[in-house]
PDB file of C-alpha atoms and ligand atoms in Angstrom:
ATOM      1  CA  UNK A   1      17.635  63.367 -13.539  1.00  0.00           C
ATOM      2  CA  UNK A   2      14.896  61.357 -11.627  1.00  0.00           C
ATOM      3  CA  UNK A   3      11.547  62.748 -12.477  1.00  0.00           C
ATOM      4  CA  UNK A   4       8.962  63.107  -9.663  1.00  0.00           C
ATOM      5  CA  UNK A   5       5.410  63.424  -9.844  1.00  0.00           C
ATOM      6  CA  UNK A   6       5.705  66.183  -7.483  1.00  0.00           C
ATOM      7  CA  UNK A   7       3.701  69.327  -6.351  1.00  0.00           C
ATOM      8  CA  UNK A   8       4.673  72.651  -8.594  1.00  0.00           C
ATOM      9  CA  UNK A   9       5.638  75.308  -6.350  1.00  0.00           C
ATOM     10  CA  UNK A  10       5.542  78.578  -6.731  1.00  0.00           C
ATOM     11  CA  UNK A  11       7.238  80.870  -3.990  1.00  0.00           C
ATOM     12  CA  UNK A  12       7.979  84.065  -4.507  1.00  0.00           C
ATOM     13  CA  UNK A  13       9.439  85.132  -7.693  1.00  0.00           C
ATOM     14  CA  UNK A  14      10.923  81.482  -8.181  1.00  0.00           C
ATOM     15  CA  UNK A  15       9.227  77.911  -9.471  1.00  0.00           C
ATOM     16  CA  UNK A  16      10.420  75.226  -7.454  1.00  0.00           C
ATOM     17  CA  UNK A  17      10.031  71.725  -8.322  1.00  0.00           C
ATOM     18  CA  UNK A  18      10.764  68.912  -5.600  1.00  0.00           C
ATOM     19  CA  UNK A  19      13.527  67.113  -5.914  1.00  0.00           C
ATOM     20  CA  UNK A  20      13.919  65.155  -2.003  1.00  0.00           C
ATOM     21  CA  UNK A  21      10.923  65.103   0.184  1.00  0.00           C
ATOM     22  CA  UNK A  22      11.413  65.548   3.510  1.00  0.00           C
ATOM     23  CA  UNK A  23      10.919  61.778   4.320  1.00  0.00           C
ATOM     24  CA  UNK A  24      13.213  60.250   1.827  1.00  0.00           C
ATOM     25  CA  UNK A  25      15.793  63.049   3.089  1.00  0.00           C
ATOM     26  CA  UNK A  26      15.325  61.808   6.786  1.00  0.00           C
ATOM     27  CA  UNK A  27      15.731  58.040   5.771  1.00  0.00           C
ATOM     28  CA  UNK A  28      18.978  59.133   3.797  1.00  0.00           C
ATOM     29  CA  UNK A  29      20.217  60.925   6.521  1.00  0.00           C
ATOM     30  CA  UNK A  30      19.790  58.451   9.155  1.00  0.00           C
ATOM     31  CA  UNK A  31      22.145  56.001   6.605  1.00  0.00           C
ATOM     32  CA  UNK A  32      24.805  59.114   6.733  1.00  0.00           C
ATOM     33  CA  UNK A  33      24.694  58.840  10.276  1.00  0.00           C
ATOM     34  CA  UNK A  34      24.514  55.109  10.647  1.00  0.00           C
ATOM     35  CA  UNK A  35      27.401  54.721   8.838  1.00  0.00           C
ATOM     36  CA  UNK A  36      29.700  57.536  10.220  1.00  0.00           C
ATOM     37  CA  UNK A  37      28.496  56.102  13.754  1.00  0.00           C
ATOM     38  CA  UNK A  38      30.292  52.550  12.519  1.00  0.00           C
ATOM     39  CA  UNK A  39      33.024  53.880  10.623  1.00  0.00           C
ATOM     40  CA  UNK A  40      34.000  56.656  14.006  1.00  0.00           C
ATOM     41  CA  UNK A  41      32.977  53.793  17.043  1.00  0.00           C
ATOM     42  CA  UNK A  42      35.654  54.525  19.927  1.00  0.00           C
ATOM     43  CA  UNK A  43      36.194  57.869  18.887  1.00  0.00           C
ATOM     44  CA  UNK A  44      34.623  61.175  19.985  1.00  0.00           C
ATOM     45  CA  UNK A  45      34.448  62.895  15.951  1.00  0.00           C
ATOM     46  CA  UNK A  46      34.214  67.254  15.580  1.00  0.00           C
ATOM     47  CA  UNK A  47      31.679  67.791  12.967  1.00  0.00           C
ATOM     48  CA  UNK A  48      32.427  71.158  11.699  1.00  0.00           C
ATOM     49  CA  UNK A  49      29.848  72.586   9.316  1.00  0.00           C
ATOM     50  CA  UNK A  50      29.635  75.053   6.995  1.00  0.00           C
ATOM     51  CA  UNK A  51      27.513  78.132   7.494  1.00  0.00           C
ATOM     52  CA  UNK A  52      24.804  78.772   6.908  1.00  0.00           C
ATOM     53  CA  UNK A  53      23.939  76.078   4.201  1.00  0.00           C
ATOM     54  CA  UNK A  54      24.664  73.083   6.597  1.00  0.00           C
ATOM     55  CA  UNK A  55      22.629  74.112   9.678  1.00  0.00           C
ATOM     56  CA  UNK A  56      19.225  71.716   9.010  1.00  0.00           C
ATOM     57  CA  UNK A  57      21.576  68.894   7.786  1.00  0.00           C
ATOM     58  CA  UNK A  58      23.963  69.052  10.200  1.00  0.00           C
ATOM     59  CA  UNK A  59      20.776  69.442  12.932  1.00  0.00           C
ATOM     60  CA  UNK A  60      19.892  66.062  11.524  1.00  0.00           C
ATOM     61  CA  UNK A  61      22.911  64.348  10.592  1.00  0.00           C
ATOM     62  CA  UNK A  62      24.186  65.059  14.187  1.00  0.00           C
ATOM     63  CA  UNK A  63      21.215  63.269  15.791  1.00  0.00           C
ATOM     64  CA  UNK A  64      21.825  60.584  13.280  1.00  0.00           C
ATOM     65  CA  UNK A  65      24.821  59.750  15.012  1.00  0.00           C
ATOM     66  CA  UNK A  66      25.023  57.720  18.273  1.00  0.00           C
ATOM     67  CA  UNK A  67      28.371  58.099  19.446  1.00  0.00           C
ATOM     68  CA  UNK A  68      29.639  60.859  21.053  1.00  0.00           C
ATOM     69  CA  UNK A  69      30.948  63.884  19.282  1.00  0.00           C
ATOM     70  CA  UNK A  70      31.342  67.260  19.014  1.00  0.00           C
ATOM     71  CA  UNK A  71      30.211  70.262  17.141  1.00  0.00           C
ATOM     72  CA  UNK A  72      32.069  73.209  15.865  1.00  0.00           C
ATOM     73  CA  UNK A  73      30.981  75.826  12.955  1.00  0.00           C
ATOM     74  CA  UNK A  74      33.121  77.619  10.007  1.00  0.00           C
ATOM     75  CA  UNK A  75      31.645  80.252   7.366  1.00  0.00           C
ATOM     76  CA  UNK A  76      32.759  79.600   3.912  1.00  0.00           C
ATOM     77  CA  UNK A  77      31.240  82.216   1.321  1.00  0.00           C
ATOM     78  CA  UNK A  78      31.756  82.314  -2.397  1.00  0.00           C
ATOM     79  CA  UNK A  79      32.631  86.001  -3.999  1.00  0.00           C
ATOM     80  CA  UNK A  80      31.885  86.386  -7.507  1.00  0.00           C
ATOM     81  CA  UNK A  81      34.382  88.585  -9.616  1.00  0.00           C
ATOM     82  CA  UNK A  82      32.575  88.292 -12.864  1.00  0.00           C
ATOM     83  CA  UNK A  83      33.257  85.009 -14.599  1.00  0.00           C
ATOM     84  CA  UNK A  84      32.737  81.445 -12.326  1.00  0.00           C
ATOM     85  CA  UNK A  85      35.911  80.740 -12.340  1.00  0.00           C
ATOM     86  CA  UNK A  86      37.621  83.662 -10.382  1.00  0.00           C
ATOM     87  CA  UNK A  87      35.422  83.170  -6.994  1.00  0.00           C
ATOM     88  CA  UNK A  88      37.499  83.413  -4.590  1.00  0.00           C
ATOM     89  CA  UNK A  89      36.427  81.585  -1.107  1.00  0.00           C
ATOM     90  CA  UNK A  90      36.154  84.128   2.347  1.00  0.00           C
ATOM     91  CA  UNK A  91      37.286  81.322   5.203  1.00  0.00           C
ATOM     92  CA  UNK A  92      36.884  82.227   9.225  1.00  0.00           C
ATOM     93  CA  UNK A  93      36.570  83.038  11.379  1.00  0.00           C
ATOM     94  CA  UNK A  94      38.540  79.934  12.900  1.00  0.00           C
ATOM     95  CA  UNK A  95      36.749  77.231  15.029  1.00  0.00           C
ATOM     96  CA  UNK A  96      37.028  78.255  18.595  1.00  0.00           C
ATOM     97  CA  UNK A  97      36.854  74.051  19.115  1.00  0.00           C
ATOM     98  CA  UNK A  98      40.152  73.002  19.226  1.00  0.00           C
ATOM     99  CA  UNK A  99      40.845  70.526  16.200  1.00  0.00           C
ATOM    100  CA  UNK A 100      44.134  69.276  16.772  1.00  0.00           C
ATOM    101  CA  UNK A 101      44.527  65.669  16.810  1.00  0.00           C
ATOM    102  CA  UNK A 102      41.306  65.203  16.150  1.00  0.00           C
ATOM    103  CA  UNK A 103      38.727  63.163  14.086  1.00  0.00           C
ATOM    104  CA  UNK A 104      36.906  66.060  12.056  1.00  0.00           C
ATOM    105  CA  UNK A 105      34.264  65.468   9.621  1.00  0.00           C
ATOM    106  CA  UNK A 106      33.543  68.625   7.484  1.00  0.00           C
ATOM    107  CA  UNK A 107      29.874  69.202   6.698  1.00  0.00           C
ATOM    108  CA  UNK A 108      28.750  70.858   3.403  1.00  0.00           C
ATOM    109  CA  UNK A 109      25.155  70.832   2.213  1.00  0.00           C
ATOM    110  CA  UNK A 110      26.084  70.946  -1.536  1.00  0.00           C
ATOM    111  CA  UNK A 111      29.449  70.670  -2.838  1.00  0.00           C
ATOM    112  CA  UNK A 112      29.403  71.936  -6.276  1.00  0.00           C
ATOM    113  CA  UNK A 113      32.957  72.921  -8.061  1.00  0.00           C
ATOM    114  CA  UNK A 114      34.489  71.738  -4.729  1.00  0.00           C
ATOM    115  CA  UNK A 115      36.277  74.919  -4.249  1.00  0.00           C
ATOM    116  CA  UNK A 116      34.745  75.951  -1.125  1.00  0.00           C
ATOM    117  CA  UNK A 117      35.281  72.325   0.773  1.00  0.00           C
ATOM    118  CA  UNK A 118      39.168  72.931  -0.396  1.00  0.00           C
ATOM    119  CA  UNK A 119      39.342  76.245   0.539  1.00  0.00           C
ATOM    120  CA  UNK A 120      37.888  75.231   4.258  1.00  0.00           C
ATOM    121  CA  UNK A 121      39.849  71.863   4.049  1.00  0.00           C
ATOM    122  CA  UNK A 122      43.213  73.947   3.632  1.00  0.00           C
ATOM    123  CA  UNK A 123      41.822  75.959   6.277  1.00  0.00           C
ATOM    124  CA  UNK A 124      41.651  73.471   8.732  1.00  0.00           C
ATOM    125  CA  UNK A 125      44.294  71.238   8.022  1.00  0.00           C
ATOM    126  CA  UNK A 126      46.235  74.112   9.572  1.00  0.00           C
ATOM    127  CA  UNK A 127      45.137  73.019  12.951  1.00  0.00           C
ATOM    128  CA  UNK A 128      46.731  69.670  12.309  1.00  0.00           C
ATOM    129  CA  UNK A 129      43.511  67.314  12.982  1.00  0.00           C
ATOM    130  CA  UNK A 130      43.967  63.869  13.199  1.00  0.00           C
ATOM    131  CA  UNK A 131      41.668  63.179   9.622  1.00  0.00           C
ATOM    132  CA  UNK A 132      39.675  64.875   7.982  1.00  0.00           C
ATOM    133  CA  UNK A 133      36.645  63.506   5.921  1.00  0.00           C
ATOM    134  CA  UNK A 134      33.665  65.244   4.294  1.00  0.00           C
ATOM    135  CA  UNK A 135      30.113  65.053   4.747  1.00  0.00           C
ATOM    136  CA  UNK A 136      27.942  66.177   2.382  1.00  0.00           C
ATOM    137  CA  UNK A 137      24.289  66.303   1.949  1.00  0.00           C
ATOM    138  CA  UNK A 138      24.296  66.717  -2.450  1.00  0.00           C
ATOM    139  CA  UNK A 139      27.181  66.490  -4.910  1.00  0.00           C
ATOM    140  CA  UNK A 140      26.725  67.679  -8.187  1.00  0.00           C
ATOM    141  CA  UNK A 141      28.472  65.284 -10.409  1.00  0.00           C
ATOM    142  CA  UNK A 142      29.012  67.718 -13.331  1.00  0.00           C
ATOM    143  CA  UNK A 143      31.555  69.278 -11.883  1.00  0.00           C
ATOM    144  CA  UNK A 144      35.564  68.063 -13.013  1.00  0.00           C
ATOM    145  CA  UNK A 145      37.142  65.365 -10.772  1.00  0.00           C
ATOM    146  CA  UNK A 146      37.513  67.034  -7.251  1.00  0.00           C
ATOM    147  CA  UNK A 147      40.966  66.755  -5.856  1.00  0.00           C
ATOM    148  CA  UNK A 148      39.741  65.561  -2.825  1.00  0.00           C
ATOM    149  CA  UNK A 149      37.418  62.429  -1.836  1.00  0.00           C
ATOM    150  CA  UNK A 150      33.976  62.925  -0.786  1.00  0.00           C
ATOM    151  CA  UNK A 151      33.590  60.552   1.902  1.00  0.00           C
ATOM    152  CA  UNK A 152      30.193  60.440   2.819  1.00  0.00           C
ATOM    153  CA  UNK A 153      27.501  61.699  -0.102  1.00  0.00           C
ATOM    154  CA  UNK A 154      23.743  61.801   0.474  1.00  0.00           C
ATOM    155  CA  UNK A 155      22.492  62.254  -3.203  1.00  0.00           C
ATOM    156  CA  UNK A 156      24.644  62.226  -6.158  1.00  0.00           C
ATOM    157  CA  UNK A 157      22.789  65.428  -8.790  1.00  0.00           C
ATOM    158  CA  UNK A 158      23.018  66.900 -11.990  1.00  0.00           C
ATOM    159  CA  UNK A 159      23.595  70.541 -12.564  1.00  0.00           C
ATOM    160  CA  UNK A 160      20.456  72.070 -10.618  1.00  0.00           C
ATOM    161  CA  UNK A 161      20.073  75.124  -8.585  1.00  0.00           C
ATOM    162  CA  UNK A 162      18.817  73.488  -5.602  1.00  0.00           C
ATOM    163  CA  UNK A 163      16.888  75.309  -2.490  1.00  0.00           C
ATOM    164  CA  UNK A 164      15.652  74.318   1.151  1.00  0.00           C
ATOM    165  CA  UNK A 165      16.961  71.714   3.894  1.00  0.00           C
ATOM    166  CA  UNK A 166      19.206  74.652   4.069  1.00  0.00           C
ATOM    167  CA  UNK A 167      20.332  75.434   1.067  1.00  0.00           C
ATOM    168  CA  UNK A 168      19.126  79.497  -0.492  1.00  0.00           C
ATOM    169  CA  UNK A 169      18.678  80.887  -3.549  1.00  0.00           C
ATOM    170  CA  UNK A 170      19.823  84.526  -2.374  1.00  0.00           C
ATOM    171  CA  UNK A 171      19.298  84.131   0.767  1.00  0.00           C
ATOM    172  CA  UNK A 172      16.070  82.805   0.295  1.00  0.00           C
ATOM    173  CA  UNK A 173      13.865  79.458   0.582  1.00  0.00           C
ATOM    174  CA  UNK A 174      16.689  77.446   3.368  1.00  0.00           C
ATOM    175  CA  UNK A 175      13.541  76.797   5.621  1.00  0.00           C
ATOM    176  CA  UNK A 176      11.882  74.683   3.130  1.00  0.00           C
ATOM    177  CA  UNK A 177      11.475  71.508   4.391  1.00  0.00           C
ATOM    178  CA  UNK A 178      11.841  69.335   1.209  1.00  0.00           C
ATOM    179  CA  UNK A 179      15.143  69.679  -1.360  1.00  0.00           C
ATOM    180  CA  UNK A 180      13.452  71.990  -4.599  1.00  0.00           C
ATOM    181  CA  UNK A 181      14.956  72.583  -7.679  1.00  0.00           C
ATOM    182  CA  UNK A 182      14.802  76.046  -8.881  1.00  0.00           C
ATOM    183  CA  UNK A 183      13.472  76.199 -12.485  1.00  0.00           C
ATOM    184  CA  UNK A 184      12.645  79.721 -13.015  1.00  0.00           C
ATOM    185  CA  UNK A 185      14.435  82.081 -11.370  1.00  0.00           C
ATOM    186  CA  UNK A 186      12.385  85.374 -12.803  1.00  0.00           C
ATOM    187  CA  UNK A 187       8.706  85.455 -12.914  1.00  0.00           C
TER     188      UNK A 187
HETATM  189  P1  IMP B   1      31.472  74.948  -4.787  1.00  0.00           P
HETATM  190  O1  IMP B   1      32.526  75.801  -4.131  1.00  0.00           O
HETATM  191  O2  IMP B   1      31.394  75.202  -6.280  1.00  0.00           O
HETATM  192  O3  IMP B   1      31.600  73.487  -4.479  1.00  0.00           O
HETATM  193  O4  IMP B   1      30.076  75.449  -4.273  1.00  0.00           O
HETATM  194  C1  IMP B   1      29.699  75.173  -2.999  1.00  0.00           C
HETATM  195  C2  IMP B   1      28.955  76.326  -2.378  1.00  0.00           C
HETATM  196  O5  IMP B   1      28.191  77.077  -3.322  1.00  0.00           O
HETATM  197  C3  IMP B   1      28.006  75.735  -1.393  1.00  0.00           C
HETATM  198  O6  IMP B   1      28.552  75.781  -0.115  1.00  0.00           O
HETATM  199  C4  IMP B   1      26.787  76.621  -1.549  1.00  0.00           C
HETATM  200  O7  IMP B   1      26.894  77.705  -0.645  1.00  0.00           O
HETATM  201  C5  IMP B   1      26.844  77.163  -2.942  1.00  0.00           C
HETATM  202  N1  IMP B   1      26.047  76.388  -3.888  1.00  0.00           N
HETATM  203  C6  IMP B   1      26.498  75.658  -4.928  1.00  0.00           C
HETATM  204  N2  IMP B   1      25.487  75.112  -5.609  1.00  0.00           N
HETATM  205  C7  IMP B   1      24.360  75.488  -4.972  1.00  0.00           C
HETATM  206  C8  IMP B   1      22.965  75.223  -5.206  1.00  0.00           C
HETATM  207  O8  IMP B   1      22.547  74.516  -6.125  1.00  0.00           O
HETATM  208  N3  IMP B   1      22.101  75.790  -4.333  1.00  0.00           N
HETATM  209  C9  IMP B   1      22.486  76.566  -3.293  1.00  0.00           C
HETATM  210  N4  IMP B   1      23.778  76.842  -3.039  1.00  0.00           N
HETATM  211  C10 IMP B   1      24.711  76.315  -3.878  1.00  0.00           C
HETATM  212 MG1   MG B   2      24.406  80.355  -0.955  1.00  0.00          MG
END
């Protein structure tokens, strides 16, 4: 991992170091969007994010963009049944935005294991889109080879618990404006 020379935070019960300011996230970001507005030109793309971590990135990423497109929303949420590998992923509802035949980027603010982009993926391949790529802000390289491509990656990470731009620690911390690695989770 990069170390910063970065203000210690302390918020709550947590210690959060920074890990993306907010300006190096909105010069990243405007790449992202740069590059999707290149790779989509002549096409009118449905970004469809995933709730709630995606909504400051996708905020951003959308007015990165400067073609036309659309916007449509899915929750994806993780249930833990004791060990990490039995989550199982809670889909829906379904896009009311019709995706069928059409250009859909998938927006995730972390992808981690990868199960929840495959989970929504499946999901939405039902509704026989034209493509489907992904979007995501961080990708934590740890994790096994996904069985999917990530097309478009912000920041490649280690294994952090990351906060803010979205992202929560229990439903905490996703209106930081800077990227924060947890380090202590108890006080
Ligand atoms: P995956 O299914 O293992 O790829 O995990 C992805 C989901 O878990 C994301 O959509 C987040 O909701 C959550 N998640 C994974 N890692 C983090 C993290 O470091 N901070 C906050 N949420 C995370
Ligand atoms: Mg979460």
């Amino acid at each position: 991992m990069m170390t910063k020379t970065a203000p210690e935070m302390s918020l709550d019960r947590h210690k959060i170091d920074l890990l993306y300011r907010r300006d190096e996230i909105e010069v990243r970001v405007q790449e992202l969007g740069e590059q999707i507005s290149k790779d989509y030109a002549g096409t009118t793309p449905v970004l469809v994010g995933a709730l709630k971590g995606c909504f400051v990135f996708m905020a951003d990423l959308a007015r990165a963009i400067s073609i036309p497109l659309e916007l449509e929303f899915i929750s994806a949420a993780s249930y833990r049944n004791g060990a990490e590998q039995d989550d199982t992923i809670a889909v829906g509802p379904a896009p009311t935005l019709s995706i069928k035949g059409r250009d859909v980027l998938f927006v995730e603010g972390v992808v981690d294991s990868g199960r929840t982009a495959e989970a929504v993926i499946q999901r939405l391949k039902i509704d026989e889109p034209n493509s489907i790529e992904i979007v995501t802000l961080l990708h934590k390289t740890h994790s096994s080879k996904l069985s999917f491509p990530l097309k478009y990656v912000g920041y490649e990470i280690e294994d952090l618990f990351v906060v803010g731009y979205g992202l929560d620690y229990s439903q905490l911390y996703r209106n930081l404006n800077f990227i924060g690695h947890v380090r202590e989770f108890e006080k």
